[in-house]
């Protein structure tokens, strides 16, 4: 008996009957809620128009309103369909229409204040779209991520438009006064990101300044896109902070770059500076053969993380004596930092952990680059700075208080340790 199995002819077109995940996930609860939302919004706008005309649809002006003139004189003329996207999804609503009489005898179309003209999304929906973008995806992938909620009504152009709306808040943040900020410390560092300039991927520097308030809370003060970390670039950032009222800080924590050092000396000469111990560790290792890295690291860690200023001073002298003989470049690199590498020892030990390094900014840099990894190259230099700020402004990234914050407000800077070897 011959088999009756029909062979498929690969040359013939086949209808696309694939069922994708979530396609058949009908939820009666969601469907009912969205219908109720449609009714509620429609009723809200109808009520707004009733209040404007002081009468319901098909109604007359009440007799008790004779003492006062109606809010507006006009007439209704039907409805028009409007599409609205909110956190409840996409719905179609019927907008009531009316013509209002003006003082010049002409009529004008009534505009709802609840649902503004040309508004297609609620502010909460815009916030959701922007938050999805900030969570670490690109504009194209946001559409896929929110497809089930918005029914495919959000494309990459919508994400771009929502993102441009953030710029108004960004501009206001950059111009805000800092006169009332009780800043006692600054942490300064930069990072490199790739942006599109003249249709080419170009590396720029984001210069970031974090302030530490008297109560220990860290706050972002500035993030500027610059061509590099030159003295002129950093001077521009610091001058802007001073122009907006920032008071002279009590301590500066920096990565040790020459450009930043010169800019600090120009505007705040005499303010104690702490060189980041992590950056200096990298500098020291760069001057040693790889086979000595573990030994250098062990000696450096024993020195930096000693329990008391006296122990740090003693181990620093031992470090210099040992490495002058074994690898002089290592000793010279450590000595280059001078007292600024040990400024933290002039503070209470409870504050050493937060004062030794620029890790507060380094962690922000790492999180920022993780979020933009999907985009590879950002559209512009301003977008890079604005995105960095938005991650904090939106609460996607939060900064906690510094260690030892309880003694921060009453701390005085002590004397430096003895550097004599």
mmCIF file of C-alpha atoms in Angstrom:
data_model
loop_
_atom_site.group_PDB
_atom_site.id
_atom_site.type_symbol
_atom_site.label_atom_id
_atom_site.label_comp_id
_atom_site.label_asym_id
_atom_site.label_seq_id
_atom_site.Cartn_x
_atom_site.Cartn_y
_atom_site.Cartn_z
ATOM 1 C CA UNK A 1 0.000 0.000 0.000
ATOM 2 C CA UNK A 2 1.417 3.348 -1.056
ATOM 3 C CA UNK A 3 1.789 6.161 1.399
ATOM 4 C CA UNK A 4 -0.695 8.994 0.933
ATOM 5 C CA UNK A 5 1.538 11.568 2.672
ATOM 6 C CA UNK A 6 1.564 14.781 0.663
ATOM 7 C CA UNK A 7 4.966 16.269 0.043
ATOM 8 C CA UNK A 8 5.273 20.024 0.347
ATOM 9 C CA UNK A 9 6.296 21.829 -2.805
ATOM 10 C CA UNK A 10 8.921 24.333 -1.619
ATOM 11 C CA UNK A 11 8.391 26.392 -4.754
ATOM 12 C CA UNK A 12 4.844 27.336 -3.710
ATOM 13 C CA UNK A 13 4.260 30.306 -1.332
ATOM 14 C CA UNK A 14 3.088 29.409 2.152
ATOM 15 C CA UNK A 15 0.784 31.646 4.187
ATOM 16 C CA UNK A 16 2.410 33.066 7.309
ATOM 17 C CA UNK A 17 0.438 31.440 10.111
ATOM 18 C CA UNK A 18 3.094 31.764 12.794
ATOM 19 C CA UNK A 19 1.759 32.591 16.242
ATOM 20 C CA UNK A 20 4.096 34.776 18.233
ATOM 21 C CA UNK A 21 4.429 34.796 21.970
ATOM 22 C CA UNK A 22 1.802 37.042 23.666
ATOM 23 C CA UNK A 23 -0.364 37.193 20.487
ATOM 24 C CA UNK A 24 -3.115 35.092 22.077
ATOM 25 C CA UNK A 25 -2.748 36.311 25.656
ATOM 26 C CA UNK A 26 -6.149 37.986 25.841
ATOM 27 C CA UNK A 27 -6.788 39.391 29.309
ATOM 28 C CA UNK A 28 -10.451 40.220 30.116
ATOM 29 C CA UNK A 29 -9.379 42.279 33.134
ATOM 30 C CA UNK A 30 -7.128 44.534 31.048
ATOM 31 C CA UNK A 31 -9.763 44.807 28.339
ATOM 32 C CA UNK A 32 -12.432 45.844 30.843
ATOM 33 C CA UNK A 33 -10.130 48.338 32.559
ATOM 34 C CA UNK A 34 -9.243 50.005 29.251
ATOM 35 C CA UNK A 35 -12.935 50.310 28.361
ATOM 36 C CA UNK A 36 -13.581 51.935 31.721
ATOM 37 C CA UNK A 37 -10.640 54.298 31.176
ATOM 38 C CA UNK A 38 -12.139 55.342 27.832
ATOM 39 C CA UNK A 39 -15.479 56.089 29.519
ATOM 40 C CA UNK A 40 -13.825 57.917 32.403
ATOM 41 C CA UNK A 41 -11.699 60.203 30.186
ATOM 42 C CA UNK A 42 -14.673 60.901 27.917
ATOM 43 C CA UNK A 43 -16.801 61.796 30.926
ATOM 44 C CA UNK A 44 -14.054 64.010 32.345
ATOM 45 C CA UNK A 45 -13.805 66.052 29.133
ATOM 46 C CA UNK A 46 -17.600 66.250 28.754
ATOM 47 C CA UNK A 47 -17.759 67.562 32.308
ATOM 48 C CA UNK A 48 -15.108 70.156 31.523
ATOM 49 C CA UNK A 49 -17.154 71.456 28.590
ATOM 50 C CA UNK A 50 -20.326 71.432 30.732
ATOM 51 C CA UNK A 51 -18.526 73.612 33.283
ATOM 52 C CA UNK A 52 -17.355 75.982 30.543
ATOM 53 C CA UNK A 53 -20.857 76.473 29.098
ATOM 54 C CA UNK A 54 -22.604 76.089 32.468
ATOM 55 C CA UNK A 55 -25.032 73.604 31.002
ATOM 56 C CA UNK A 56 -25.008 69.907 30.081
ATOM 57 C CA UNK A 57 -25.440 68.545 26.604
ATOM 58 C CA UNK A 58 -28.976 69.336 25.277
ATOM 59 C CA UNK A 59 -29.531 71.393 28.442
ATOM 60 C CA UNK A 60 -30.334 75.011 29.068
ATOM 61 C CA UNK A 61 -28.666 77.550 31.308
ATOM 62 C CA UNK A 62 -30.094 77.046 34.815
ATOM 63 C CA UNK A 63 -32.286 79.835 36.237
ATOM 64 C CA UNK A 64 -30.125 80.240 39.334
ATOM 65 C CA UNK A 65 -27.202 81.193 37.048
ATOM 66 C CA UNK A 66 -28.917 84.411 35.979
ATOM 67 C CA UNK A 67 -27.103 86.406 38.662
ATOM 68 C CA UNK A 68 -23.803 85.686 37.059
ATOM 69 C CA UNK A 69 -22.847 85.439 33.418
ATOM 70 C CA UNK A 70 -21.879 81.969 32.122
ATOM 71 C CA UNK A 71 -18.194 81.105 31.902
ATOM 72 C CA UNK A 72 -18.488 81.224 28.130
ATOM 73 C CA UNK A 73 -21.144 81.659 25.459
ATOM 74 C CA UNK A 74 -21.179 79.169 22.652
ATOM 75 C CA UNK A 75 -22.621 75.993 21.256
ATOM 76 C CA UNK A 76 -21.642 72.355 20.851
ATOM 77 C CA UNK A 77 -21.177 70.845 17.441
ATOM 78 C CA UNK A 78 -20.577 67.136 17.607
ATOM 79 C CA UNK A 79 -17.531 65.003 18.405
ATOM 80 C CA UNK A 80 -14.287 63.980 16.826
ATOM 81 C CA UNK A 81 -12.191 60.867 17.360
ATOM 82 C CA UNK A 82 -8.893 61.188 19.224
ATOM 83 C CA UNK A 83 -6.280 58.549 19.902
ATOM 84 C CA UNK A 84 -4.537 58.671 23.283
ATOM 85 C CA UNK A 85 -1.675 56.583 24.616
ATOM 86 C CA UNK A 86 -1.250 56.236 28.363
ATOM 87 C CA UNK A 87 0.093 53.718 30.837
ATOM 88 C CA UNK A 88 -3.288 52.028 30.320
ATOM 89 C CA UNK A 89 -2.394 51.429 26.657
ATOM 90 C CA UNK A 90 -3.825 52.942 23.513
ATOM 91 C CA UNK A 91 -7.492 53.971 23.443
ATOM 92 C CA UNK A 92 -9.817 55.809 21.071
ATOM 93 C CA UNK A 93 -11.991 58.488 22.640
ATOM 94 C CA UNK A 94 -14.728 60.789 21.364
ATOM 95 C CA UNK A 95 -13.810 64.415 21.984
ATOM 96 C CA UNK A 96 -16.741 66.841 22.334
ATOM 97 C CA UNK A 97 -16.501 69.940 20.140
ATOM 98 C CA UNK A 98 -17.842 73.441 20.720
ATOM 99 C CA UNK A 99 -17.588 76.956 19.282
ATOM 100 C CA UNK A 100 -17.210 79.834 21.739
ATOM 101 C CA UNK A 101 -18.267 83.404 21.009
ATOM 102 C CA UNK A 102 -15.491 85.964 21.273
ATOM 103 C CA UNK A 103 -15.703 89.642 22.265
ATOM 104 C CA UNK A 104 -15.107 90.629 18.629
ATOM 105 C CA UNK A 105 -18.202 88.742 17.496
ATOM 106 C CA UNK A 106 -16.206 85.893 15.998
ATOM 107 C CA UNK A 107 -16.265 82.290 17.193
ATOM 108 C CA UNK A 108 -13.321 80.098 18.077
ATOM 109 C CA UNK A 109 -12.949 76.365 18.642
ATOM 110 C CA UNK A 110 -13.066 75.298 22.277
ATOM 111 C CA UNK A 111 -9.901 73.561 23.488
ATOM 112 C CA UNK A 112 -9.851 71.169 26.412
ATOM 113 C CA UNK A 113 -7.324 71.775 29.179
ATOM 114 C CA UNK A 114 -7.573 68.151 30.292
ATOM 115 C CA UNK A 115 -6.484 66.815 26.917
ATOM 116 C CA UNK A 116 -4.550 69.496 25.123
ATOM 117 C CA UNK A 117 -4.675 70.083 21.382
ATOM 118 C CA UNK A 118 -2.415 67.688 19.468
ATOM 119 C CA UNK A 119 -1.637 65.723 22.644
ATOM 120 C CA UNK A 120 -1.303 62.057 21.763
ATOM 121 C CA UNK A 121 0.311 60.686 24.929
ATOM 122 C CA UNK A 122 -0.105 61.277 28.640
ATOM 123 C CA UNK A 123 2.854 62.617 30.597
ATOM 124 C CA UNK A 124 3.037 59.293 32.451
ATOM 125 C CA UNK A 125 3.358 57.467 29.114
ATOM 126 C CA UNK A 126 6.163 59.805 28.069
ATOM 127 C CA UNK A 127 7.882 59.149 31.383
ATOM 128 C CA UNK A 128 7.552 55.394 30.829
ATOM 129 C CA UNK A 129 9.043 55.652 27.321
ATOM 130 C CA UNK A 130 11.930 57.797 28.565
ATOM 131 C CA UNK A 131 12.565 55.453 31.499
ATOM 132 C CA UNK A 132 12.718 52.453 29.178
ATOM 133 C CA UNK A 133 15.252 54.292 27.043
ATOM 134 C CA UNK A 134 17.291 55.223 30.118
ATOM 135 C CA UNK A 135 17.213 51.634 31.348
ATOM 136 C CA UNK A 136 19.759 50.778 28.686
ATOM 137 C CA UNK A 137 18.110 50.190 25.332
ATOM 138 C CA UNK A 138 18.113 52.086 22.061
ATOM 139 C CA UNK A 139 15.232 53.843 20.341
ATOM 140 C CA UNK A 140 14.391 50.909 18.077
ATOM 141 C CA UNK A 141 14.263 48.385 20.884
ATOM 142 C CA UNK A 142 11.984 50.549 23.005
ATOM 143 C CA UNK A 143 9.248 49.961 20.413
ATOM 144 C CA UNK A 144 9.620 46.203 20.790
ATOM 145 C CA UNK A 145 9.749 46.396 24.586
ATOM 146 C CA UNK A 146 6.531 48.444 24.808
ATOM 147 C CA UNK A 147 4.676 46.824 21.912
ATOM 148 C CA UNK A 148 2.330 44.783 24.110
ATOM 149 C CA UNK A 149 1.368 47.822 26.185
ATOM 150 C CA UNK A 150 0.984 50.411 23.438
ATOM 151 C CA UNK A 151 -0.130 48.131 20.635
ATOM 152 C CA UNK A 152 2.822 49.019 18.419
ATOM 153 C CA UNK A 153 1.955 52.726 18.497
ATOM 154 C CA UNK A 154 5.403 53.773 19.749
ATOM 155 C CA UNK A 155 8.190 53.900 17.180
ATOM 156 C CA UNK A 156 11.744 55.134 17.344
ATOM 157 C CA UNK A 157 10.631 58.595 16.194
ATOM 158 C CA UNK A 158 8.255 58.803 19.146
ATOM 159 C CA UNK A 159 11.086 57.909 21.526
ATOM 160 C CA UNK A 160 13.235 60.617 19.969
ATOM 161 C CA UNK A 161 10.458 63.206 20.367
ATOM 162 C CA UNK A 162 9.889 62.233 23.992
ATOM 163 C CA UNK A 163 13.598 62.499 24.628
ATOM 164 C CA UNK A 164 13.702 65.993 23.148
ATOM 165 C CA UNK A 165 11.060 67.048 25.671
ATOM 166 C CA UNK A 166 13.564 66.219 28.423
ATOM 167 C CA UNK A 167 15.841 68.948 27.095
ATOM 168 C CA UNK A 168 13.787 71.735 28.684
ATOM 169 C CA UNK A 169 14.428 70.278 32.139
ATOM 170 C CA UNK A 170 18.070 69.732 31.212
ATOM 171 C CA UNK A 171 18.512 73.397 30.238
ATOM 172 C CA UNK A 172 16.873 74.542 33.476
ATOM 173 C CA UNK A 173 19.122 72.251 35.520
ATOM 174 C CA UNK A 174 22.236 73.665 33.853
ATOM 175 C CA UNK A 175 21.163 77.230 34.674
ATOM 176 C CA UNK A 176 20.000 76.687 38.269
ATOM 177 C CA UNK A 177 21.502 78.675 41.135
ATOM 178 C CA UNK A 178 23.902 76.891 43.472
ATOM 179 C CA UNK A 179 24.023 79.659 46.054
ATOM 180 C CA UNK A 180 21.870 77.732 48.537
ATOM 181 C CA UNK A 181 23.660 74.397 48.115
ATOM 182 C CA UNK A 182 25.583 73.620 51.371
ATOM 183 C CA UNK A 183 28.451 71.956 49.488
ATOM 184 C CA UNK A 184 31.543 71.123 51.566
ATOM 185 C CA UNK A 185 33.380 68.803 49.151
ATOM 186 C CA UNK A 186 33.720 68.262 45.438
ATOM 187 C CA UNK A 187 34.587 65.060 43.579
ATOM 188 C CA UNK A 188 35.825 65.657 40.027
ATOM 189 C CA UNK A 189 36.590 63.203 37.248
ATOM 190 C CA UNK A 190 36.093 62.681 33.531
ATOM 191 C CA UNK A 191 35.285 59.811 31.200
ATOM 192 C CA UNK A 192 35.492 59.245 27.455
ATOM 193 C CA UNK A 193 32.489 58.349 25.277
ATOM 194 C CA UNK A 194 31.973 58.028 21.531
ATOM 195 C CA UNK A 195 29.544 60.412 19.839
ATOM 196 C CA UNK A 196 28.670 61.203 16.244
ATOM 197 C CA UNK A 197 30.297 64.402 14.968
ATOM 198 C CA UNK A 198 30.247 65.239 11.265
ATOM 199 C CA UNK A 199 28.867 61.732 10.622
ATOM 200 C CA UNK A 200 31.907 60.122 12.212
ATOM 201 C CA UNK A 201 32.387 58.434 15.584
ATOM 202 C CA UNK A 202 34.477 60.786 17.712
ATOM 203 C CA UNK A 203 35.723 60.381 21.269
ATOM 204 C CA UNK A 204 34.828 63.227 23.640
ATOM 205 C CA UNK A 205 35.241 63.729 27.371
ATOM 206 C CA UNK A 206 32.401 64.090 29.847
ATOM 207 C CA UNK A 207 33.637 66.175 32.774
ATOM 208 C CA UNK A 208 31.625 65.368 35.888
ATOM 209 C CA UNK A 209 31.455 67.200 39.217
ATOM 210 C CA UNK A 210 29.721 65.729 42.262
ATOM 211 C CA UNK A 211 29.151 67.810 45.368
ATOM 212 C CA UNK A 212 28.912 66.502 48.914
ATOM 213 C CA UNK A 213 26.514 68.449 51.112
ATOM 214 C CA UNK A 214 27.082 69.129 54.784
ATOM 215 C CA UNK A 215 24.689 66.288 55.625
ATOM 216 C CA UNK A 216 26.793 63.856 53.546
ATOM 217 C CA UNK A 217 24.380 63.515 50.593
ATOM 218 C CA UNK A 218 26.074 63.385 47.204
ATOM 219 C CA UNK A 219 24.515 65.469 44.431
ATOM 220 C CA UNK A 220 25.399 65.931 40.761
ATOM 221 C CA UNK A 221 26.472 69.537 40.148
ATOM 222 C CA UNK A 222 27.728 69.492 36.573
ATOM 223 C CA UNK A 223 28.299 67.254 33.576
ATOM 224 C CA UNK A 224 29.805 68.910 30.518
ATOM 225 C CA UNK A 225 30.849 67.492 27.165
ATOM 226 C CA UNK A 226 34.334 68.708 26.180
ATOM 227 C CA UNK A 227 36.955 67.826 23.629
ATOM 228 C CA UNK A 228 39.323 66.634 26.359
ATOM 229 C CA UNK A 229 40.424 67.138 29.960
ATOM 230 C CA UNK A 230 42.645 70.151 29.385
ATOM 231 C CA UNK A 231 43.109 72.948 31.911
ATOM 232 C CA UNK A 232 40.913 75.195 29.751
ATOM 233 C CA UNK A 233 38.112 72.613 29.632
ATOM 234 C CA UNK A 234 38.083 72.087 33.390
ATOM 235 C CA UNK A 235 38.430 75.833 34.016
ATOM 236 C CA UNK A 236 35.273 76.380 31.960
ATOM 237 C CA UNK A 237 33.368 73.882 34.131
ATOM 238 C CA UNK A 238 34.604 75.369 37.416
ATOM 239 C CA UNK A 239 34.005 78.972 36.313
ATOM 240 C CA UNK A 240 30.416 78.071 35.457
ATOM 241 C CA UNK A 241 29.855 76.571 38.922
ATOM 242 C CA UNK A 242 31.291 79.662 40.611
ATOM 243 C CA UNK A 243 29.212 81.983 38.400
ATOM 244 C CA UNK A 244 26.075 80.183 39.590
ATOM 245 C CA UNK A 245 26.950 80.758 43.224
ATOM 246 C CA UNK A 246 28.881 77.669 44.324
ATOM 247 C CA UNK A 247 30.803 78.444 47.492
ATOM 248 C CA UNK A 248 34.475 77.637 48.031
ATOM 249 C CA UNK A 249 34.649 73.944 49.034
ATOM 250 C CA UNK A 250 36.606 72.627 52.000
ATOM 251 C CA UNK A 251 38.070 69.613 50.168
ATOM 252 C CA UNK A 252 38.535 68.532 46.557
ATOM 253 C CA UNK A 253 38.903 64.905 45.445
ATOM 254 C CA UNK A 254 40.427 64.569 41.969
ATOM 255 C CA UNK A 255 42.019 62.009 39.680
ATOM 256 C CA UNK A 256 45.335 63.847 39.428
ATOM 257 C CA UNK A 257 45.125 64.907 35.780
ATOM 258 C CA UNK A 258 47.382 67.863 35.012
ATOM 259 C CA UNK A 259 44.604 69.847 33.344
ATOM 260 C CA UNK A 260 42.362 69.557 36.385
ATOM 261 C CA UNK A 261 45.226 70.357 38.767
ATOM 262 C CA UNK A 262 45.950 73.600 36.910
ATOM 263 C CA UNK A 263 42.289 74.597 36.800
ATOM 264 C CA UNK A 264 41.908 74.006 40.551
ATOM 265 C CA UNK A 265 44.996 76.073 41.311
ATOM 266 C CA UNK A 266 43.608 78.930 39.215
ATOM 267 C CA UNK A 267 40.217 79.165 40.959
ATOM 268 C CA UNK A 268 40.651 77.601 44.413
ATOM 269 C CA UNK A 269 44.318 77.866 45.305
ATOM 270 C CA UNK A 270 44.870 76.713 48.860
ATOM 271 C CA UNK A 271 41.914 74.323 49.078
ATOM 272 C CA UNK A 272 43.145 70.861 50.221
ATOM 273 C CA UNK A 273 43.147 68.327 47.380
ATOM 274 C CA UNK A 274 42.989 64.552 47.715
ATOM 275 C CA UNK A 275 44.554 62.637 44.830
ATOM 276 C CA UNK A 276 42.562 59.518 44.051
ATOM 277 C CA UNK A 277 44.501 56.567 45.481
ATOM 278 C CA UNK A 278 43.072 54.193 42.847
ATOM 279 C CA UNK A 279 44.305 56.364 39.967
ATOM 280 C CA UNK A 280 47.741 56.656 41.586
ATOM 281 C CA UNK A 281 47.862 52.874 42.034
ATOM 282 C CA UNK A 282 47.400 52.502 38.268
ATOM 283 C CA UNK A 283 50.125 55.095 37.643
ATOM 284 C CA UNK A 284 52.533 53.264 39.946
ATOM 285 C CA UNK A 285 51.896 49.915 38.234
ATOM 286 C CA UNK A 286 52.503 51.504 34.835
ATOM 287 C CA UNK A 287 56.104 52.171 35.910
ATOM 288 C CA UNK A 288 56.805 48.593 37.040
ATOM 289 C CA UNK A 289 57.475 45.403 35.037
ATOM 290 C CA UNK A 290 54.446 43.113 34.998
ATOM 291 C CA UNK A 291 56.217 40.459 37.070
ATOM 292 C CA UNK A 292 56.436 42.976 39.953
ATOM 293 C CA UNK A 293 52.813 44.114 39.850
ATOM 294 C CA UNK A 294 51.605 41.821 42.626
ATOM 295 C CA UNK A 295 54.432 42.861 44.937
ATOM 296 C CA UNK A 296 53.928 46.577 44.235
ATOM 297 C CA UNK A 297 50.189 46.222 44.805
ATOM 298 C CA UNK A 298 50.694 44.453 48.129
ATOM 299 C CA UNK A 299 53.044 47.165 49.418
ATOM 300 C CA UNK A 300 50.846 49.969 48.117
ATOM 301 C CA UNK A 301 47.684 48.481 49.670
ATOM 302 C CA UNK A 302 49.394 47.975 53.040
ATOM 303 C CA UNK A 303 50.382 51.642 52.996
ATOM 304 C CA UNK A 304 47.112 53.210 51.811
ATOM 305 C CA UNK A 305 44.815 51.069 53.963
ATOM 306 C CA UNK A 306 46.821 51.243 57.190
ATOM 307 C CA UNK A 307 44.743 51.998 60.280
ATOM 308 C CA UNK A 308 46.388 55.212 61.520
ATOM 309 C CA UNK A 309 48.235 58.226 60.051
ATOM 310 C CA UNK A 310 51.393 57.109 61.870
ATOM 311 C CA UNK A 311 51.248 53.645 60.254
ATOM 312 C CA UNK A 312 50.620 55.169 56.827
ATOM 313 C CA UNK A 313 53.574 57.520 57.284
ATOM 314 C CA UNK A 314 55.850 54.675 58.376
ATOM 315 C CA UNK A 315 54.831 52.345 55.531
ATOM 316 C CA UNK A 316 55.159 55.114 52.961
ATOM 317 C CA UNK A 317 58.786 55.666 53.989
ATOM 318 C CA UNK A 318 59.432 51.923 53.813
ATOM 319 C CA UNK A 319 57.807 51.814 50.333
ATOM 320 C CA UNK A 320 60.046 54.599 49.053
ATOM 321 C CA UNK A 321 63.255 53.054 50.474
ATOM 322 C CA UNK A 322 62.479 49.602 49.065
ATOM 323 C CA UNK A 323 61.427 50.641 45.569
ATOM 324 C CA UNK A 324 64.174 53.203 45.111
ATOM 325 C CA UNK A 325 66.528 50.260 45.119
ATOM 326 C CA UNK A 326 64.352 47.711 43.349
ATOM 327 C CA UNK A 327 62.620 49.879 40.699
ATOM 328 C CA UNK A 328 63.242 53.601 41.079
ATOM 329 C CA UNK A 329 60.452 54.591 38.633
ATOM 330 C CA UNK A 330 57.886 53.132 41.041
ATOM 331 C CA UNK A 331 59.210 55.217 43.948
ATOM 332 C CA UNK A 332 59.380 58.341 41.792
ATOM 333 C CA UNK A 333 55.772 57.854 40.678
ATOM 334 C CA UNK A 334 54.588 57.652 44.281
ATOM 335 C CA UNK A 335 56.608 60.701 45.338
ATOM 336 C CA UNK A 336 55.166 62.713 42.436
ATOM 337 C CA UNK A 337 51.784 62.848 44.196
ATOM 338 C CA UNK A 338 53.324 64.370 47.340
ATOM 339 C CA UNK A 339 51.049 65.237 50.251
ATOM 340 C CA UNK A 340 47.950 65.234 48.065
ATOM 341 C CA UNK A 341 47.847 61.428 48.047
ATOM 342 C CA UNK A 342 47.465 61.427 51.837
ATOM 343 C CA UNK A 343 45.141 64.372 52.466
ATOM 344 C CA UNK A 344 42.522 61.889 53.702
ATOM 345 C CA UNK A 345 44.687 61.195 56.784
ATOM 346 C CA UNK A 346 43.890 64.732 57.977
ATOM 347 C CA UNK A 347 40.239 63.732 58.383
ATOM 348 C CA UNK A 348 38.530 61.493 60.983
ATOM 349 C CA UNK A 349 39.132 57.798 60.128
ATOM 350 C CA UNK A 350 35.387 57.272 59.613
ATOM 351 C CA UNK A 351 35.630 59.483 56.521
ATOM 352 C CA UNK A 352 38.717 57.916 54.956
ATOM 353 C CA UNK A 353 36.847 55.437 52.776
ATOM 354 C CA UNK A 354 34.838 58.113 50.968
ATOM 355 C CA UNK A 355 37.680 60.653 50.817
ATOM 356 C CA UNK A 356 40.447 58.417 49.422
ATOM 357 C CA UNK A 357 39.109 57.977 45.897
ATOM 358 C CA UNK A 358 36.866 59.306 43.130
ATOM 359 C CA UNK A 359 34.957 56.003 43.197
ATOM 360 C CA UNK A 360 31.653 57.846 43.585
ATOM 361 C CA UNK A 361 32.067 59.135 40.021
ATOM 362 C CA UNK A 362 33.759 56.008 38.716
ATOM 363 C CA UNK A 363 30.698 53.966 39.628
ATOM 364 C CA UNK A 364 28.502 56.454 37.764
ATOM 365 C CA UNK A 365 30.773 56.173 34.726
ATOM 366 C CA UNK A 366 30.490 52.383 34.767
ATOM 367 C CA UNK A 367 26.710 52.436 35.080
ATOM 368 C CA UNK A 368 26.404 55.094 32.381
ATOM 369 C CA UNK A 369 28.498 53.075 29.921
ATOM 370 C CA UNK A 370 26.526 49.940 30.713
ATOM 371 C CA UNK A 371 23.309 51.774 29.826
ATOM 372 C CA UNK A 372 24.641 53.138 26.503
ATOM 373 C CA UNK A 373 26.322 49.909 25.462
ATOM 374 C CA UNK A 374 23.450 49.038 23.117
ATOM 375 C CA UNK A 375 23.857 52.324 21.243
ATOM 376 C CA UNK A 376 27.608 52.125 20.562
ATOM 377 C CA UNK A 377 27.768 55.735 19.322
ATOM 378 C CA UNK A 378 25.575 58.475 20.804
ATOM 379 C CA UNK A 379 23.903 60.953 18.425
ATOM 380 C CA UNK A 380 25.705 64.063 19.735
ATOM 381 C CA UNK A 381 27.924 65.425 22.484
ATOM 382 C CA UNK A 382 24.992 67.170 24.174
ATOM 383 C CA UNK A 383 22.954 63.964 24.122
ATOM 384 C CA UNK A 384 25.759 62.189 25.984
ATOM 385 C CA UNK A 385 25.830 64.788 28.778
ATOM 386 C CA UNK A 386 22.042 64.976 28.963
ATOM 387 C CA UNK A 387 21.712 61.188 29.153
ATOM 388 C CA UNK A 388 24.226 61.057 32.012
ATOM 389 C CA UNK A 389 22.210 63.677 33.923
ATOM 390 C CA UNK A 390 18.866 62.036 33.148
ATOM 391 C CA UNK A 391 19.939 58.715 34.672
ATOM 392 C CA UNK A 392 20.245 60.508 38.013
ATOM 393 C CA UNK A 393 17.387 62.991 37.573
ATOM 394 C CA UNK A 394 14.941 60.176 36.768
ATOM 395 C CA UNK A 395 15.997 58.059 39.733
ATOM 396 C CA UNK A 396 17.433 55.293 37.532
ATOM 397 C CA UNK A 397 20.666 55.763 39.478
ATOM 398 C CA UNK A 398 20.672 56.915 43.095
ATOM 399 C CA UNK A 399 23.551 58.252 45.161
ATOM 400 C CA UNK A 400 23.750 57.577 48.880
ATOM 401 C CA UNK A 401 25.432 59.582 51.612
ATOM 402 C CA UNK A 402 29.199 59.374 51.997
ATOM 403 C CA UNK A 403 30.765 57.240 54.697
ATOM 404 C CA UNK A 404 31.362 59.182 57.908
ATOM 405 C CA UNK A 405 28.694 61.759 57.056
ATOM 406 C CA UNK A 406 27.712 62.246 60.692
ATOM 407 C CA UNK A 407 31.002 64.046 61.428
ATOM 408 C CA UNK A 408 31.209 65.808 58.074
ATOM 409 C CA UNK A 409 29.708 69.166 59.079
ATOM 410 C CA UNK A 410 32.088 69.704 62.001
ATOM 411 C CA UNK A 411 35.266 68.348 60.429
ATOM 412 C CA UNK A 412 38.373 70.539 60.214
ATOM 413 C CA UNK A 413 41.316 69.636 57.970
ATOM 414 C CA UNK A 414 44.351 68.660 60.077
ATOM 415 C CA UNK A 415 48.065 68.807 59.328
ATOM 416 C CA UNK A 416 49.657 66.720 56.568
ATOM 417 C CA UNK A 417 51.839 63.725 57.368
ATOM 418 C CA UNK A 418 55.629 63.902 57.240
ATOM 419 C CA UNK A 419 56.858 62.826 53.807
ATOM 420 C CA UNK A 420 60.546 62.673 54.690
ATOM 421 C CA UNK A 421 61.934 59.279 53.709
#
